[in-house]
Coordinates of C-alpha atoms and ligand atoms in Angstrom, one line a residue:
M1 CA -0.2 0.0 0.0
E2 CA 1.3 3.5 -0.8
I3 CA 2.5 5.5 2.1
V4 CA 1.3 9.1 3.1
A5 CA 2.8 11.5 5.5
S6 CA 1.9 15.2 6.4
G7 CA 1.9 17.4 9.5
I8 CA 0.6 20.6 10.9
R9 CA 2.5 22.9 13.4
P10 CA 1.1 23.5 16.7
T11 CA 1.4 27.3 16.7
G12 CA -2.4 28.2 16.9
N13 CA -5.9 26.3 16.4
L14 CA -6.6 24.8 13.1
H15 CA -8.1 27.1 10.7
L16 CA -9.9 26.9 7.2
G17 CA -6.6 27.1 5.5
N18 CA -5.4 24.0 7.3
Y19 CA -8.7 22.3 6.8
F20 CA -9.1 22.9 3.1
G21 CA -5.5 22.8 2.2
A22 CA -4.7 19.5 4.1
V23 CA -7.0 17.9 6.5
K24 CA -9.9 17.4 4.0
S25 CA -7.3 15.5 1.8
F26 CA -6.2 13.5 5.3
L27 CA -9.8 12.2 5.8
Q28 CA -10.2 10.7 2.2
M29 CA -6.4 9.2 2.3
Q30 CA -6.9 7.6 5.6
N31 CA -9.3 5.0 3.8
E32 CA -7.1 4.4 1.0
Y33 CA -3.5 4.6 2.0
Q34 CA -1.1 3.8 4.9
C35 CA -1.2 7.2 6.5
Y36 CA 1.1 9.1 9.0
F37 CA -0.3 12.4 10.3
F38 CA 1.6 14.3 12.7
I39 CA 1.9 17.5 14.9
A40 CA 5.0 19.1 13.9
D41 CA 6.0 20.6 17.4
W42 CA 9.8 20.7 16.6
H43 CA 8.9 22.9 13.6
S44 CA 7.0 25.1 15.8
L45 CA 10.2 26.1 17.8
T46 CA 11.6 27.8 14.8
T47 CA 9.2 30.6 15.1
H48 CA 8.1 30.1 19.0
P49 CA 11.3 29.5 20.8
H50 CA 9.5 29.8 24.1
P51 CA 6.3 28.0 23.6
D52 CA 4.2 29.2 26.5
N53 CA 2.4 25.8 26.9
I54 CA 3.6 23.5 24.3
R55 CA 1.6 20.6 25.9
N56 CA -1.6 22.3 25.7
S57 CA -1.3 23.4 22.1
V58 CA -0.3 19.8 21.1
K59 CA -3.4 18.5 23.0
T60 CA -5.5 21.2 21.2
I61 CA -4.4 20.2 17.7
L62 CA -4.6 16.4 18.4
A63 CA -8.4 17.3 19.6
E64 CA -8.9 19.1 16.3
Y65 CA -7.5 16.6 14.2
L66 CA -9.8 14.0 15.8
A67 CA -12.8 16.2 15.6
C68 CA -12.4 16.7 11.9
G69 CA -12.6 12.9 11.7
I70 CA -9.1 11.6 11.7
D71 CA -9.5 7.9 12.8
P72 CA -6.6 6.9 15.0
E73 CA -7.2 3.3 14.1
K74 CA -6.8 3.8 10.5
A75 CA -4.0 6.4 10.4
A76 CA -0.8 6.7 12.7
L77 CA -1.6 10.0 14.5
Y78 CA 1.4 11.2 16.6
V79 CA 3.4 14.0 18.0
Q80 CA 6.6 14.7 16.1
S81 CA 8.8 14.9 19.1
D82 CA 7.7 11.5 20.2
V83 CA 9.6 10.0 17.2
R84 CA 13.2 10.8 18.0
E85 CA 14.5 8.8 14.8
V86 CA 13.1 11.9 12.9
A87 CA 15.8 14.0 14.6
E88 CA 18.5 11.6 13.6
L89 CA 17.6 11.7 9.9
Y90 CA 17.3 15.4 10.1
L91 CA 20.9 15.4 11.2
Y92 CA 22.0 13.3 8.2
L93 CA 20.2 15.4 5.7
N94 CA 21.6 18.5 7.2
M95 CA 25.0 17.1 6.4
N96 CA 24.4 17.3 2.8
A97 CA 22.1 20.3 2.5
Y98 CA 23.8 23.5 1.5
L99 CA 23.6 27.0 2.7
G100 CA 22.8 28.5 -0.7
E101 CA 19.9 26.6 -1.5
L102 CA 18.4 26.8 2.0
E103 CA 18.9 30.7 2.0
R104 CA 17.0 30.9 -1.1
V105 CA 13.8 29.3 0.2
T106 CA 11.0 31.9 0.1
S107 CA 9.4 31.1 3.4
F108 CA 13.1 31.5 5.0
K109 CA 13.5 34.9 3.3
D110 CA 10.1 35.8 4.7
K111 CA 11.0 34.8 8.2
V112 CA 14.3 36.8 8.1
R113 CA 12.2 39.8 7.3
T114 CA 9.4 39.2 9.8
Q115 CA 11.7 37.9 12.8
P116 CA 15.2 39.6 12.1
N117 CA 16.1 39.1 15.8
N118 CA 15.7 35.4 15.6
V119 CA 17.1 33.9 12.4
N120 CA 18.1 30.6 13.7
A121 CA 19.6 27.5 12.2
G122 CA 16.3 25.7 12.7
L123 CA 14.6 28.3 10.5
L124 CA 17.2 27.9 7.8
T125 CA 17.0 24.1 7.9
Y126 CA 13.4 23.8 8.3
P127 CA 13.0 22.2 4.8
S128 CA 15.5 19.2 5.9
L129 CA 13.5 18.6 9.0
M130 CA 10.2 18.5 6.9
A131 CA 11.9 16.2 4.3
A132 CA 13.0 14.0 7.3
D133 CA 9.3 13.9 8.5
I134 CA 8.3 12.4 5.0
I135 CA 11.0 10.1 4.1
I136 CA 11.4 8.6 7.5
H137 CA 8.3 6.6 6.5
K138 CA 9.2 6.3 2.8
A139 CA 6.0 8.2 2.1
V140 CA 5.3 9.1 -1.5
K141 CA 2.3 11.3 -1.2
V142 CA 2.1 14.4 0.9
P143 CA -1.2 16.0 1.3
V144 CA -0.5 19.8 1.5
G145 CA -1.8 23.3 0.5
K146 CA -0.1 25.5 -2.1
D147 CA 2.2 27.3 0.3
Q148 CA 4.2 24.1 0.8
E149 CA 5.3 23.7 -2.9
Q150 CA 8.9 24.9 -2.3
N151 CA 9.5 22.7 0.7
M152 CA 8.2 19.7 -1.2
E153 CA 10.7 20.4 -4.0
M154 CA 13.3 20.5 -1.2
A155 CA 12.2 17.3 0.0
R156 CA 12.5 15.7 -3.4
H157 CA 16.1 17.1 -3.7
F158 CA 17.1 15.7 -0.4
A159 CA 15.8 12.2 -1.1
R160 CA 17.4 12.2 -4.4
R161 CA 20.7 13.5 -3.2
F162 CA 21.0 10.8 -0.5
N163 CA 20.4 8.3 -3.1
N164 CA 23.1 9.8 -5.3
I165 CA 25.7 10.4 -2.5
Y166 CA 25.4 6.9 -1.1
G167 CA 24.9 5.1 -4.4
V168 CA 21.5 3.6 -3.6
D169 CA 18.0 3.5 -4.8
Y170 CA 16.6 3.8 -1.4
F171 CA 14.2 6.8 -0.9
T172 CA 11.3 7.5 -3.5
E173 CA 10.9 11.3 -4.3
P174 CA 7.7 12.3 -2.4
A175 CA 4.9 14.1 -4.5
S176 CA 2.6 16.8 -3.2
F177 CA -1.1 15.4 -3.2
H178 CA -4.3 17.7 -3.9
L179 CA -7.8 16.2 -4.0
S180 CA -8.4 18.5 -7.2
A181 CA -6.4 19.2 -10.0
K182 CA -4.7 22.0 -8.5
A183 CA -3.2 22.9 -5.1
V184 CA -5.5 24.8 -2.7
K185 CA -4.9 28.2 -1.4
V186 CA -7.5 29.3 0.9
P187 CA -7.3 33.1 0.9
G188 CA -7.3 35.5 3.6
L189 CA -10.3 37.9 3.6
D190 CA -8.1 41.0 4.5
G191 CA -7.5 41.8 1.0
S192 CA -4.8 39.7 -0.4
G193 CA -2.7 36.8 0.0
K194 CA -3.4 33.4 1.9
M195 CA -5.2 32.6 5.4
G196 CA -2.7 31.8 7.9
K197 CA -2.0 32.0 11.7
S198 CA 1.1 34.3 11.3
E199 CA -0.9 36.4 8.8
G200 CA -3.4 37.2 11.6
N201 CA -6.3 36.6 9.2
A202 CA -7.4 33.1 10.1
I203 CA -10.9 31.9 10.7
Y204 CA -10.6 28.9 13.1
L205 CA -12.5 25.7 13.2
I206 CA -13.1 26.6 17.0
D207 CA -14.6 30.1 16.4
D208 CA -18.1 30.5 17.4
E209 CA -20.8 32.0 15.4
K210 CA -20.4 35.5 16.6
T211 CA -16.7 35.6 16.0
I212 CA -17.1 34.0 12.6
K213 CA -19.5 36.6 11.7
K214 CA -17.3 39.5 13.0
K215 CA -14.3 38.3 10.9
V216 CA -16.2 37.8 7.7
M217 CA -18.3 41.1 7.9
K218 CA -15.1 43.1 8.2
A219 CA -13.5 41.5 5.1
V220 CA -12.2 43.9 2.6
S221 CA -14.3 44.7 -0.3
D222 CA -15.0 47.6 -2.6
S223 CA -17.7 49.9 -3.8
G224 CA -18.8 47.2 -6.6
P225 CA -18.3 46.7 -10.3
T226 CA -19.6 49.4 -12.5
E227 CA -19.1 47.4 -15.8
P228 CA -20.9 44.0 -16.3
N229 CA -18.8 41.1 -16.3
S230 CA -15.7 43.0 -15.2
E231 CA -12.7 41.1 -13.7
K232 CA -12.7 40.6 -9.9
P233 CA -10.0 42.5 -7.9
E234 CA -8.1 40.6 -5.6
P235 CA -10.1 41.3 -2.4
I236 CA -13.3 40.4 -4.1
A237 CA -11.8 37.3 -5.9
N238 CA -10.7 36.2 -2.4
L239 CA -14.4 36.5 -1.0
F240 CA -15.7 34.4 -4.0
A241 CA -12.9 31.8 -3.6
M242 CA -14.0 31.4 0.1
M243 CA -17.5 31.1 -0.8
E244 CA -16.5 28.5 -3.5
I245 CA -15.1 26.4 -0.9
V246 CA -17.7 26.5 1.9
S247 CA -21.0 27.4 0.1
E248 CA -23.4 25.3 -2.2
Q249 CA -22.7 26.0 -5.9
S250 CA -26.0 27.5 -6.3
T251 CA -25.1 30.2 -3.8
Y252 CA -22.0 31.0 -5.4
D253 CA -23.5 31.1 -8.9
H254 CA -26.2 33.7 -7.3
F255 CA -23.6 35.9 -6.1
N256 CA -21.5 35.8 -9.3
E257 CA -24.5 36.6 -11.3
L258 CA -25.3 39.4 -9.2
Y259 CA -21.5 40.6 -9.5
N260 CA -21.6 40.1 -13.3
N261 CA -24.8 42.5 -13.5
C262 CA -23.4 45.0 -11.1
S263 CA -26.3 44.7 -8.5
I264 CA -24.1 42.8 -5.8
R265 CA -24.3 44.1 -2.2
Y266 CA -21.3 42.8 -0.5
G267 CA -23.0 43.0 3.0
D268 CA -25.4 40.3 1.7
M269 CA -22.7 38.2 0.3
K270 CA -20.6 38.5 3.5
K271 CA -23.8 37.5 5.7
Q272 CA -24.3 34.5 3.6
L273 CA -20.6 33.8 3.8
A274 CA -20.7 34.0 7.5
E275 CA -23.5 31.7 7.8
D276 CA -22.1 29.0 5.5
I277 CA -18.9 29.0 7.3
N278 CA -20.6 28.7 10.7
L279 CA -22.7 25.8 9.3
F280 CA -19.4 24.0 8.4
C281 CA -17.5 24.7 11.7
A282 CA -20.4 24.3 14.4
P283 CA -20.4 20.4 14.4
I284 CA -16.5 20.2 14.4
R285 CA -16.4 22.9 17.1
E286 CA -18.7 20.8 19.4
R287 CA -16.7 17.8 18.8
I288 CA -13.4 19.6 19.6
L289 CA -14.8 20.5 23.0
D290 CA -16.0 17.2 23.9
I291 CA -12.7 15.6 22.9
L292 CA -10.7 18.0 24.7
A293 CA -12.6 17.3 27.9
N294 CA -11.3 13.7 27.7
E295 CA -7.7 13.9 28.6
E296 CA -7.2 10.0 28.9
Y297 CA -8.4 9.4 25.5
L298 CA -6.0 12.0 24.1
E299 CA -3.3 10.4 25.9
K300 CA -4.0 7.0 24.7
V301 CA -4.4 8.4 21.0
A302 CA -0.9 10.0 21.3
R303 CA 0.7 6.8 22.7
Q304 CA -0.8 4.4 20.2
G305 CA 0.3 7.0 17.3
A306 CA 3.8 7.3 18.5
E307 CA 4.2 3.5 18.8
K308 CA 3.1 3.0 15.1
A309 CA 5.3 5.8 13.9
R310 CA 8.2 4.7 15.7
A311 CA 8.0 1.3 14.4
S312 CA 8.1 2.5 10.9
A313 CA 10.8 5.3 11.6
A314 CA 13.1 2.8 13.3
K315 CA 13.1 0.5 10.6
T316 CA 14.2 3.3 8.1
L317 CA 16.9 4.6 10.4
S318 CA 18.5 1.4 10.8
E319 CA 18.5 0.9 7.0
V320 CA 19.8 4.5 6.7
R321 CA 22.6 4.0 9.3
Q322 CA 23.7 0.8 7.5
I323 CA 23.6 2.7 4.1
I324 CA 25.9 5.4 5.5
G325 CA 28.2 3.0 7.3
F326 CA 27.3 3.2 11.0
R327 CA 26.0 0.2 12.8
P328 CA 22.4 -0.4 12.1
Ligands
TYM401 P1 1.3 24.7 8.5 O1 1.3 24.3 9.9 O2 1.6 26.0 8.3 O3 0.0 24.3 7.8 C1 -0.5 22.8 7.6 C2 -1.2 22.6 6.4 O4 -2.1 23.4 6.1 C3 -2.0 23.9 4.9 N1 -2.4 25.3 4.6 C4 -3.0 25.8 3.7 N2 -3.6 25.3 2.5 C5 -4.2 26.3 1.9 N3 -4.5 27.6 2.0 C6 -4.1 28.0 3.2 N4 -4.3 29.3 3.5 C7 -3.2 27.3 4.0 N5 -2.8 27.5 5.3 C8 -2.1 26.3 5.7 C9 -0.5 24.0 4.8 O5 -0.2 23.9 3.3 C10 0.0 22.4 5.2 O6 -0.4 21.5 4.5 N6 5.7 22.8 7.0 C11 4.3 22.5 7.4 C12 4.2 21.5 8.4 C13 5.1 20.2 8.0 C14 4.7 19.3 7.2 C15 5.8 18.1 7.4 C16 3.9 19.0 6.2 C17 6.1 19.9 9.0 N7 6.7 18.7 8.4 C18 5.9 17.1 6.5 C19 4.0 18.1 5.4 C20 4.9 17.1 5.4 C21 3.8 23.7 7.9 O7 4.1 24.6 8.4 O8 2.4 23.7 7.7

């Protein structure tokens, strides 16, 4: 059976970008593949060096994964830092990762701009840790959103380079996976770019109806089109992109028609969008709260997941050690 691996950083609650960019694929893939889904807590140290309460944020993401429908009996659902073999593989990959290529990664350059006082080596080598996460299970498919494309390219480089350096055909190059023909980018509603935790524009699965409404109603729009069938400027295109993701097709078509004949009222559109987002989030929100209250269950899931992931990781690592020339 083909192997799948993917993770999410525990730097905040799960938001709609995480769900539609990644988790939605996880839900489908867990029925068809051998899956490893994890909470990338080591990665979060690159931006959050003093995690206030890492145990709680990990627990929350775990509950959110479960509330979305990840089945821990089907997929290995685990915490990255429970699988220390990943750190050893990261070390080996770093020995063959070059400063020039790491410095060229766009997300690294962004972080240099946004956190100039903390340009740490973990940030620089973020892509090799991510590659280790994936190839430690010899995963071939990686469900991720569009923002991870460059990291995935790097993961393929590192897998290929390992094979070349040691003269083996050991790792397969992992490919990004998307449910539809193209990678998903869930937009932010603040005018431009993607939805994200660090962008400060996220709508979280745990948000209540009032919070969702408040966030959607203040989405950036404009005074409306004056020419029929005109092209949508980015903030408006983003509103429509969000509606396409969460609403019925007929709802989208209705507002699209109003846009095209210049009679759209963005207030109405936002109200509908907020309702549809709430309809989607409400049942998940309830399950998150239920699951969070069950500490014992969460602990059991994390333990079980770590066992499954460590079995797979230990096998790879023993073979990798042998290939490099260490005792297995
Ligand atoms: P992270 O934690 O930023 O996001 C987790 C997943 O959610 C997707 N995503 C989005 N997709 C579409 N539109 C958006 N606005 C949006 N925002 C987030 C991301 O693409 C991602 O799939 N580096 C990763 C975590 C990671 C990982 C891995 C992923 C660590 N190791 C190994 C895959 C394989 C990250 O920071 O994702």
